[in-house]
Amino acid sequence: MKKILIVGGVAGGATTAARLRRLDENAKIVMFERGEYISFANCGLPYYIGGVIPERDSLLVQTVEGMSDRFNMDIRNFSEVISIDKEGKKVTVKDVKTGKTYEESYDVLVLSPGANPIKPPIKGLEEATNVFTLRNIPDTDSIKKYVDENKPQESVVIGGGFIGIEMAENLVHKGVKVTLVEMADQVMAPFDSEMASILHTHLKDKGVNLILSDGVSHFENKGAKVVLNSGTEINTDLTILSIGVKPENELAKSANLALGERGHIKVDKNMMTSDPNIYAIGDAVETVDYIFGSPAAVPLAWPANRQGRIVADRICGIDSKYSGTLGTSVAKVFDLTAASTGHNEKALQRMGINNYKKIHIHPGSHAGYYPGAFPISLKLIFEVPSGKILGAQGIGYDGVEKRIDVLATAIKGNLSVRDITDLELSYAPPYSSAKDPVNMAGYVASNILDGLVDVIYYNEIDELISNGGVLIDVRDAMEIELGAIDGHINIPLNELRDRIDEIPKDKDIYVTCQVGLRGYIASRILAQHGIKSKNLDGGYKTYS
Amino acid sequence: MKKILIVGGVAGGATTAARLRRLDENAKIVMFERGEYISFANCGLPYYIGGVIPERDSLLVQTVEGMSDRFNMDIRNFSEVISIDKEGKKVTVKDVKTGKTYEESYDVLVLSPGANPIKPPIKGLEEATNVFTLRNIPDTDSIKKYVDENKPQESVVIGGGFIGIEMAENLVHKGVKVTLVEMADQVMAPFDSEMASILHTHLKDKGVNLILSDGVSHFENKGAKVVLNSGTEINTDLTILSIGVKPENELAKSANLALGERGHIKVDKNMMTSDPNIYAIGDAVETVDYIFGSPAAVPLAWPANRQGRIVADRICGIDSKYSGTLGTSVAKVFDLTAASTGHNEKALQRMGINNYKKIHIHPGSHAGYYPGAFPISLKLIFEVPSGKILGAQGIGYDGVEKRIDVLATAIKGNLSVRDITDLELSYAPPYSSAKDPVNMAGYVASNILDGLVDVIYYNEIDELISNGGVLIDVRDAMEIELGAIDGHINIPLNELRDRIDEIPKDKDIYVTCQVGLRGYIASRILAQHGIKSKNLDGGYKTYS
Ligand SMILES: Cc1cc2nc3c(=O)[nH]c(=O)nc-3n(C[C@H](O)[C@H](O)[C@H](O)COP(=O)(O)OP(=O)(O)OC[C@H]3O[C@@H](n4cnc5c(N)ncnc54)[C@H](O)[C@@H]3O)c2cc1C
Ligand SMILES: Cc1cc2nc3c(=O)[nH]c(=O)nc-3n(C[C@H](O)[C@H](O)[C@H](O)COP(=O)(O)OP(=O)(O)OC[C@H]3O[C@@H](n4cnc5c(N)ncnc54)[C@H](O)[C@@H]3O)c2cc1C
Ligand SMILES: CC(C)(COP(=O)(O)OP(=O)(O)OC[C@H]1O[C@@H](n2cnc3c(N)ncnc32)[C@H](O)[C@@H]1OP(=O)(O)O)[C@@H](O)C(=O)NCCC(=O)NCCS
Ligand SMILES: CC(C)(COP(=O)(O)OP(=O)(O)OC[C@H]1O[C@@H](n2cnc3c(N)ncnc32)[C@H](O)[C@@H]1OP(=O)(O)O)[C@@H](O)C(=O)NCCC(=O)NCCS
Ligand SMILES: [Ca+2]
Ligand SMILES: [Ca+2]
């Protein structure tokens, strides 16, 4: 009879335990959780605080009693594992309530200790009475209680990652004014800046006071005042500190398990640590990037759940392996959905990867003639010349994460940008178009690979014009009145063939339109009249 | 300068023409359309009739003038191509308004003539003044005019395919009572009967008088009465005949182009007909099934658009190929979405294919604790032992076509049911669960492939019980009160280990629960206590 100890009783740990029991009715399974609650819905916490999820109980996916009964396991909450004896194959456990410790032996140890909110040593933080982080049920209870009792008017959310943004949305939903402070020049790191700027506009539209490129210098007055690096002072009744998480690695560190550069527990494809009797999973670990095979640590629920099941399989002799993390994610940002998979340009640049191209398109979420269609801003990044998909980002009101999921699936299916033109996706007017946005992204990207059109990007055009380039905007005069790039010449697409002589022969020619489609057609017309041109990717929409 | 004639100016034809011009500014392109309108939104017609799409103009995606201007092409509406001289490489064209005919030569001819609604020689149909079919703008105008002028109270829709169902929904939306008559024992042929039955319930809930397994015998009283084969008589102010389409093949037939068994124009992977100078695309053609390579004709917009672009490529020397049709489709059925890809069981049976298994699951559209989650009924059919995905069907209120699109992508990426457990899909509570329904389908299917559980199906259990099998329902007593399978024994899952002695050792044991999950766990417990059992796939939910 195998004895398996699991450290951490939530996403990764509880999943491991459940699958273990299904595979092996006789194993002895002990799950330790230092907190009171196991198996809760971390991802629902902001929505419970905001009142969107009305019942606290619904956050508790499983309880100690319910799960013990169903899965016949020994679940010990309020029990912190404080050290590992690798050679002796035993751990020391502290009863959090009594402080007493005891030892427990294992055949296999599984670590799923998660991550902790980063709390830098900011001056005044210790004394502050209104600053909270959010990770678990007690955190949630504290914030909820504070909000209900103190009825804050003004709040500050520090950090524009997905938890920060979800908290901002939920505080606004509660009627609290929110200032969102982000050190970087954009929110939501998975997105490149031109995509994130769509989110910035929307956050401001929703009344969020958005402060970018600025960080917290210190807190004053028990937290009632936040002072930023720039000197800006903000009064606040409630502050959420959500600047990211760091892996919970104390236990692993003290046991001398191999750690990655950023402190995550290193594991191989079997989720095995540097000790063959110890596995680790979830937010605490460093696995590999699915696309490049480089080290990767992505603290999300899908990897934790997936890895939990894989570990259970391996312990029971089933040859499951973790293939790496793509980083697919999605967040609701007020009325918008922002989803992404794979790498963004910033990440590629950091890795020194330059053999890629990108496109921006703005297809409708469904057929334009059927009510309720909204454009999706879709960015696709692909390797040249192979056409391999490196990453995708989508932002819009509807149908966004569907396209990202399709693209995440395409990546796992090894499909190139050419192959996605051939995806036969479901179409009826309420759902899509006969060429789905994913197909369209494939077409636009393939045209670049095939040399049918050459493109320039939103951040290059101004300089190209000031260096003497000629930009032809092929939209109709009416559209141009609503906004256009300085220095353009207007020749509506339908007049282009007749007015081709107006185009200077000795200058660099660029074309543009609203989203890039008509610019592409114009570029094709010009090419075949012997005039080389480059189309502005994404058109005026991406530029503005 | 190549001269290309295109017959048919809507989905396939107009797409071919547009891509042709982008690739070749100098080609002479003539597009013939026998009707007045080109490039209209066929798929939007029912919604315009129902008033969901308010503006008629929005159905006209392109006009003769607009498209001629933009693409510099010769578009001739009211012009029917009435014969092809293959050897002489010319066609005869009839001016529909004047009746005059003329010849036009070609280098390449592209046929995209579409399909026609089937109108069987039913007695009384000719005399009927209130029976309509729906294919194009004039059909739409007639129906709309008739509805507006005659304010029908009662209507009959004959045929429960997707156009019939869309018309039923839109007539109900207009306040017209609808009787839907379908010859088969189910609506929506892409679905197997247990899935279609979900639609039946919903249609009835929405007030549709649904008559299955009955057909029209004849019309009486200028169509005011419909008499069915069963003798049932229905009074009707308006009747929509939507029992399917047949390929428009007159031209091809008279030109002796090779036709398929059901009369479609045969084409190869290049969309080339039996004549090397003639291509054909869209509803009129027979291509191959993507999965099995057998002949396939699927009259949907995606294939027409895709094939149009491929033909344009080929004409311009680009080596694009059509890889076959999966048959991915989706329809809005009142508040439900019904989507599918690949083959259903009925089709597999017809093809004599038996080496498959299927699963039914009912995962939430997104996390259960976040408001607005509804179960999706998802059926996945896969080859054994390979795990190759053969087809999927989904029905539910939200997030349905997303999962079908992911599965359609998985099929094109050659991913098996094991591989889809590894799809890293986007998760936040409003969108999905940490194990997406597609992952879950993969897990449930893989467990069967791996021999972790054996299943029986909803349509087998009654007989198995009456033959002496023992069915253990592991739900709680409260759930069972709401409905259960006759003859079951109730042992709640959490008591199973303690009450294992109650299970007879000499009988065949079956287990069930609400959706199959707890039954699976029970089956795993029993197996490891030496008791073989089979789990009822989909649980009571699929059974009922
Ligand atoms: C507010 C919030 C919103 C989120 N939203 C999303 C989302 O929308 N989508 C998404 O994909 N992900 C989301 N996540 C992330 C997701 O919840 C995590 O990726 C996932 O829970 C990680 O699982 P885990 O098992 O590694 O860690 P956890 O689920 O955090 O579980 C670790 C547990 O281990 C316990 N533990 C640690 N050390 C010890 C010890 N020594 N002894 C005993 N117990 C110990 C901890 O108390 C903790 O309960 C969100 C997280 C938060 C906090
Ligand atoms: C009401 C309705 C709803 C639909 N909904 C959907 C949906 O939701 N999803 C989906 O995928 N598909 C849907 N479809 C199907 C889709 O519209 C067709 O698959 C698609 O239009 C086929 O394109 P095609 O070019 O083959 O034929 P068509 O688009 O029908 O074009 C053929 C044209 O050729 C012309 N023509 C024929 N013969 C000649 C000739 N000899 N000379 C000159 N012109 C000729 C015809 O007049 C016709 O206009 C729907 C169809 C209808 C009618
Ligand atoms: C209107 C119609 C003629 C348009 O055909 P089309 O020009 O091929 O299609 P689109 O307008 O969608 O444009 C697609 C082209 O623009 C390009 N494009 C789209 N967005 C772009 C962007 N942002 N930047 C650059 N290029 C873009 C695509 O690459 C593609 O060009 P390609 O085929 O040369 O690669 C045709 O779709 C039609 O007749 N539709 C109505 C009928 C119909 O389809 N009915 C059935 C469904 S209701
Ligand atoms: C609650 C929890 C313990 C459940 O773990 P679990 O039992 O592995 O997961 P599920 O309840 O989703 O069930 C999945 C299992 O049921 C099976 N299953 C699901 N539906 C089924 C059906 N209809 N028929 C048969 N089997 C089914 C699956 O195959 C899978 O079993 P397997 O792993 O042996 O293949 C765990 O998910 C958890 O702790 N969740 C909360 C924490 C969390 O994830 N937080 C982050 C997100 S907020
Ligand atoms: Ca939608
Ligand atoms: Ca949804």
mmCIF file of N, CA and C in Angstrom, chain B residues 260-331:
data_model
loop_
_atom_site.group_PDB
_atom_site.id
_atom_site.type_symbol
_atom_site.label_atom_id
_atom_site.label_comp_id
_atom_site.label_asym_id
_atom_site.label_seq_id
_atom_site.Cartn_x
_atom_site.Cartn_y
_atom_site.Cartn_z
ATOM 1 N N GLY B 260 -21.887 13.469 -59.489
ATOM 2 C CA GLY B 260 -21.907 12.452 -58.444
ATOM 3 C C GLY B 260 -23.260 11.762 -58.389
ATOM 4 N N GLU B 261 -23.369 10.809 -57.479
ATOM 5 C CA GLU B 261 -24.585 10.005 -57.390
ATOM 6 C C GLU B 261 -25.832 10.810 -57.119
ATOM 7 N N ARG B 262 -25.660 11.863 -56.303
ATOM 8 C CA ARG B 262 -26.824 12.674 -55.950
ATOM 9 C C ARG B 262 -26.943 13.899 -56.858
ATOM 10 N N GLY B 263 -26.197 13.873 -57.975
ATOM 11 C CA GLY B 263 -26.360 14.922 -58.964
ATOM 12 C C GLY B 263 -25.441 16.119 -58.823
ATOM 13 N N HIS B 264 -24.514 16.065 -57.871
ATOM 14 C CA HIS B 264 -23.585 17.182 -57.723
ATOM 15 C C HIS B 264 -22.482 17.113 -58.776
ATOM 16 N N ILE B 265 -21.919 18.265 -59.075
ATOM 17 C CA ILE B 265 -20.803 18.319 -60.011
ATOM 18 C C ILE B 265 -19.565 17.748 -59.320
ATOM 19 N N LYS B 266 -18.941 16.776 -59.950
ATOM 20 C CA LYS B 266 -17.754 16.172 -59.334
ATOM 21 C C LYS B 266 -16.532 17.053 -59.542
ATOM 22 N N VAL B 267 -15.775 17.221 -58.498
ATOM 23 C CA VAL B 267 -14.530 17.979 -58.614
ATOM 24 C C VAL B 267 -13.417 17.240 -57.876
ATOM 25 N N ASP B 268 -12.200 17.560 -58.258
ATOM 26 C CA ASP B 268 -11.051 16.983 -57.546
ATOM 27 C C ASP B 268 -10.566 17.951 -56.477
ATOM 28 N N LYS B 269 -9.401 17.678 -55.902
ATOM 29 C CA LYS B 269 -8.886 18.535 -54.816
ATOM 30 C C LYS B 269 -8.583 19.953 -55.301
ATOM 31 N N ASN B 270 -8.471 20.114 -56.624
ATOM 32 C CA ASN B 270 -8.228 21.440 -57.175
ATOM 33 C C ASN B 270 -9.527 22.152 -57.536
ATOM 34 N N MET B 271 -10.635 21.527 -57.204
ATOM 35 C CA MET B 271 -11.966 22.036 -57.554
ATOM 36 C C MET B 271 -12.174 22.036 -59.071
ATOM 37 N N MET B 272 -11.417 21.182 -59.741
ATOM 38 C CA MET B 272 -11.538 21.071 -61.192
ATOM 39 C C MET B 272 -12.587 20.019 -61.518
ATOM 40 N N THR B 273 -13.444 20.328 -62.481
ATOM 41 C CA THR B 273 -14.446 19.352 -62.924
ATOM 42 C C THR B 273 -13.779 18.350 -63.866
ATOM 43 N N SER B 274 -14.582 17.527 -64.490
ATOM 44 C CA SER B 274 -14.028 16.570 -65.460
ATOM 45 C C SER B 274 -13.461 17.274 -66.691
ATOM 46 N N ASP B 275 -13.748 18.553 -66.844
ATOM 47 C CA ASP B 275 -13.137 19.333 -67.924
ATOM 48 C C ASP B 275 -12.066 20.247 -67.336
ATOM 49 N N PRO B 276 -10.842 20.158 -67.852
ATOM 50 C CA PRO B 276 -9.735 20.901 -67.225
ATOM 51 C C PRO B 276 -9.868 22.422 -67.301
ATOM 52 N N ASN B 277 -10.735 22.924 -68.116
ATOM 53 C CA ASN B 277 -10.914 24.382 -68.181
ATOM 54 C C ASN B 277 -12.097 24.865 -67.351
ATOM 55 N N ILE B 278 -12.744 23.924 -66.688
ATOM 56 C CA ILE B 278 -13.930 24.298 -65.908
ATOM 57 C C ILE B 278 -13.750 23.880 -64.448
ATOM 58 N N TYR B 279 -13.893 24.845 -63.574
ATOM 59 C CA TYR B 279 -13.886 24.590 -62.136
ATOM 60 C C TYR B 279 -15.320 24.721 -61.606
ATOM 61 N N ALA B 280 -15.589 24.062 -60.516
ATOM 62 C CA ALA B 280 -16.900 24.248 -59.891
ATOM 63 C C ALA B 280 -16.732 24.258 -58.386
ATOM 64 N N ILE B 281 -17.583 25.009 -57.717
ATOM 65 C CA ILE B 281 -17.469 25.214 -56.261
ATOM 66 C C ILE B 281 -18.845 25.398 -55.640
ATOM 67 N N GLY B 282 -18.881 25.322 -54.313
ATOM 68 C CA GLY B 282 -20.089 25.692 -53.570
ATOM 69 C C GLY B 282 -21.097 24.566 -53.437
ATOM 70 N N ASP B 283 -22.331 24.971 -53.237
ATOM 71 C CA ASP B 283 -23.405 24.011 -52.979
ATOM 72 C C ASP B 283 -23.585 22.995 -54.107
ATOM 73 N N ALA B 284 -23.148 23.344 -55.301
ATOM 74 C CA ALA B 284 -23.407 22.481 -56.458
ATOM 75 C C ALA B 284 -22.449 21.303 -56.553
ATOM 76 N N VAL B 285 -21.378 21.296 -55.778
ATOM 77 C CA VAL B 285 -20.335 20.299 -56.025
ATOM 78 C C VAL B 285 -20.269 19.181 -54.988
ATOM 79 N N GLU B 286 -19.653 18.118 -55.430
ATOM 80 C CA GLU B 286 -19.328 17.015 -54.541
ATOM 81 C C GLU B 286 -17.812 16.976 -54.378
ATOM 82 N N THR B 287 -17.371 17.133 -53.134
ATOM 83 C CA THR B 287 -15.938 17.025 -52.866
ATOM 84 C C THR B 287 -15.735 15.745 -52.065
ATOM 85 N N VAL B 288 -14.765 15.756 -51.154
ATOM 86 C CA VAL B 288 -14.586 14.573 -50.316
ATOM 87 C C VAL B 288 -14.756 14.922 -48.858
ATOM 88 N N ASP B 289 -15.107 13.910 -48.116
ATOM 89 C CA ASP B 289 -15.193 14.021 -46.671
ATOM 90 C C ASP B 289 -13.785 14.141 -46.101
ATOM 91 N N TYR B 290 -13.574 15.102 -45.218
ATOM 92 C CA TYR B 290 -12.232 15.326 -44.682
ATOM 93 C C TYR B 290 -11.709 14.113 -43.918
ATOM 94 N N ILE B 291 -12.588 13.452 -43.182
ATOM 95 C CA ILE B 291 -12.127 12.358 -42.320
ATOM 96 C C ILE B 291 -11.926 11.057 -43.092
ATOM 97 N N PHE B 292 -12.897 10.702 -43.929
ATOM 98 C CA PHE B 292 -12.834 9.385 -44.582
ATOM 99 C C PHE B 292 -12.456 9.432 -46.067
ATOM 100 N N GLY B 293 -12.474 10.616 -46.638
ATOM 101 C CA GLY B 293 -12.134 10.701 -48.057
ATOM 102 C C GLY B 293 -13.244 10.251 -48.989
ATOM 103 N N SER B 294 -14.383 9.898 -48.446
ATOM 104 C CA SER B 294 -15.518 9.479 -49.271
ATOM 105 C C SER B 294 -16.205 10.696 -49.878
ATOM 106 N N PRO B 295 -17.031 10.502 -50.918
ATOM 107 C CA PRO B 295 -17.700 11.648 -51.533
ATOM 108 C C PRO B 295 -18.531 12.412 -50.512
ATOM 109 N N ALA B 296 -18.526 13.728 -50.605
ATOM 110 C CA ALA B 296 -19.265 14.551 -49.644
ATOM 111 C C ALA B 296 -19.764 15.813 -50.316
ATOM 112 N N ALA B 297 -20.993 16.178 -50.008
ATOM 113 C CA ALA B 297 -21.553 17.425 -50.530
ATOM 114 C C ALA B 297 -22.255 18.114 -49.375
ATOM 115 N N VAL B 298 -21.702 19.211 -48.927
ATOM 116 C CA VAL B 298 -22.240 19.929 -47.767
ATOM 117 C C VAL B 298 -22.557 21.363 -48.184
ATOM 118 N N PRO B 299 -23.830 21.687 -48.302
ATOM 119 C CA PRO B 299 -24.206 23.003 -48.853
ATOM 120 C C PRO B 299 -24.153 24.110 -47.801
ATOM 121 N N LEU B 300 -22.942 24.529 -47.454
ATOM 122 C CA LEU B 300 -22.774 25.583 -46.449
ATOM 123 C C LEU B 300 -21.845 26.670 -46.978
ATOM 124 N N ALA B 301 -21.893 27.797 -46.278
ATOM 125 C CA ALA B 301 -21.174 28.986 -46.758
ATOM 126 C C ALA B 301 -19.651 28.866 -46.627
ATOM 127 N N TRP B 302 -19.168 28.212 -45.557
ATOM 128 C CA TRP B 302 -17.716 28.118 -45.409
ATOM 129 C C TRP B 302 -17.085 27.402 -46.602
ATOM 130 N N PRO B 303 -17.581 26.208 -46.960
ATOM 131 C CA PRO B 303 -16.984 25.549 -48.123
ATOM 132 C C PRO B 303 -17.049 26.414 -49.390
ATOM 133 N N ALA B 304 -18.182 27.083 -49.613
ATOM 134 C CA ALA B 304 -18.312 27.900 -50.823
ATOM 135 C C ALA B 304 -17.260 28.999 -50.852
ATOM 136 N N ASN B 305 -17.103 29.693 -49.733
ATOM 137 C CA ASN B 305 -16.111 30.764 -49.661
ATOM 138 C C ASN B 305 -14.693 30.235 -49.801
ATOM 139 N N ARG B 306 -14.418 29.171 -49.093
ATOM 140 C CA ARG B 306 -13.078 28.588 -49.106
ATOM 141 C C ARG B 306 -12.718 28.112 -50.518
ATOM 142 N N GLN B 307 -13.659 27.425 -51.129
ATOM 143 C CA GLN B 307 -13.405 26.880 -52.461
ATOM 144 C C GLN B 307 -13.232 28.003 -53.491
ATOM 145 N N GLY B 308 -13.998 29.071 -53.314
ATOM 146 C CA GLY B 308 -13.873 30.210 -54.230
ATOM 147 C C GLY B 308 -12.459 30.772 -54.205
ATOM 148 N N ARG B 309 -11.922 30.900 -53.009
ATOM 149 C CA ARG B 309 -10.573 31.441 -52.914
ATOM 150 C C ARG B 309 -9.545 30.468 -53.496
ATOM 151 N N ILE B 310 -9.774 29.176 -53.290
ATOM 152 C CA ILE B 310 -8.840 28.172 -53.815
ATOM 153 C C ILE B 310 -8.825 28.186 -55.337
ATOM 154 N N VAL B 311 -10.023 28.277 -55.928
ATOM 155 C CA VAL B 311 -10.093 28.296 -57.391
ATOM 156 C C VAL B 311 -9.371 29.518 -57.950
ATOM 157 N N ALA B 312 -9.577 30.664 -57.329
ATOM 158 C CA ALA B 312 -8.883 31.872 -57.806
ATOM 159 C C ALA B 312 -7.372 31.661 -57.736
ATOM 160 N N ASP B 313 -6.916 31.090 -56.627
ATOM 161 C CA ASP B 313 -5.484 30.804 -56.493
ATOM 162 C C ASP B 313 -4.999 29.918 -57.644
ATOM 163 N N ARG B 314 -5.726 28.846 -57.870
ATOM 164 C CA ARG B 314 -5.286 27.881 -58.891
ATOM 165 C C ARG B 314 -5.232 28.539 -60.267
ATOM 166 N N ILE B 315 -6.248 29.335 -60.567
ATOM 167 C CA ILE B 315 -6.279 29.992 -61.876
ATOM 168 C C ILE B 315 -5.055 30.893 -62.038
ATOM 169 N N CYS B 316 -4.595 31.441 -60.913
ATOM 170 C CA CYS B 316 -3.435 32.337 -60.963
ATOM 171 C C CYS B 316 -2.127 31.621 -60.634
ATOM 172 N N GLY B 317 -2.153 30.301 -60.672
ATOM 173 C CA GLY B 317 -0.909 29.555 -60.534
ATOM 174 C C GLY B 317 -0.434 29.317 -59.109
ATOM 175 N N ILE B 318 -1.281 29.606 -58.128
ATOM 176 C CA ILE B 318 -0.912 29.302 -56.736
ATOM 177 C C ILE B 318 -1.465 27.929 -56.376
ATOM 178 N N ASP B 319 -0.630 27.114 -55.754
ATOM 179 C CA ASP B 319 -0.993 25.713 -55.531
ATOM 180 C C ASP B 319 -1.835 25.517 -54.261
ATOM 181 N N SER B 320 -3.035 26.058 -54.230
ATOM 182 C CA SER B 320 -3.948 25.807 -53.116
ATOM 183 C C SER B 320 -4.775 24.569 -53.421
ATOM 184 N N LYS B 321 -5.141 23.853 -52.358
ATOM 185 C CA LYS B 321 -5.938 22.636 -52.537
ATOM 186 C C LYS B 321 -7.042 22.599 -51.500
ATOM 187 N N TYR B 322 -8.131 21.947 -51.841
ATOM 188 C CA TYR B 322 -9.225 21.784 -50.883
ATOM 189 C C TYR B 322 -9.044 20.448 -50.174
ATOM 190 N N SER B 323 -9.008 20.482 -48.865
ATOM 191 C CA SER B 323 -8.664 19.265 -48.125
ATOM 192 C C SER B 323 -9.875 18.412 -47.767
ATOM 193 N N GLY B 324 -11.039 18.830 -48.204
ATOM 194 C CA GLY B 324 -12.238 18.066 -47.886
ATOM 195 C C GLY B 324 -13.091 18.797 -46.866
ATOM 196 N N THR B 325 -14.307 18.316 -46.702
ATOM 197 C CA THR B 325 -15.272 19.002 -45.855
ATOM 198 C C THR B 325 -15.542 18.190 -44.590
ATOM 199 N N LEU B 326 -15.500 18.866 -43.457
ATOM 200 C CA LEU B 326 -15.814 18.252 -42.165
ATOM 201 C C LEU B 326 -17.304 18.327 -41.868
ATOM 202 N N GLY B 327 -17.938 19.353 -42.429
ATOM 203 C CA GLY B 327 -19.357 19.547 -42.151
ATOM 204 C C GLY B 327 -19.624 20.283 -40.850
ATOM 205 N N THR B 328 -18.666 21.070 -40.399
ATOM 206 C CA THR B 328 -18.899 21.869 -39.190
ATOM 207 C C THR B 328 -20.079 22.813 -39.415
ATOM 208 N N SER B 329 -21.000 22.844 -38.476
ATOM 209 C CA SER B 329 -22.128 23.764 -38.636
ATOM 210 C C SER B 329 -22.682 24.178 -37.292
ATOM 211 N N VAL B 330 -23.448 25.247 -37.308
ATOM 212 C CA VAL B 330 -24.077 25.735 -36.073
ATOM 213 C C VAL B 330 -25.404 26.366 -36.442
ATOM 214 N N ALA B 331 -26.362 26.244 -35.557
ATOM 215 C CA ALA B 331 -27.632 26.942 -35.747
ATOM 216 C C ALA B 331 -28.120 27.443 -34.408
#
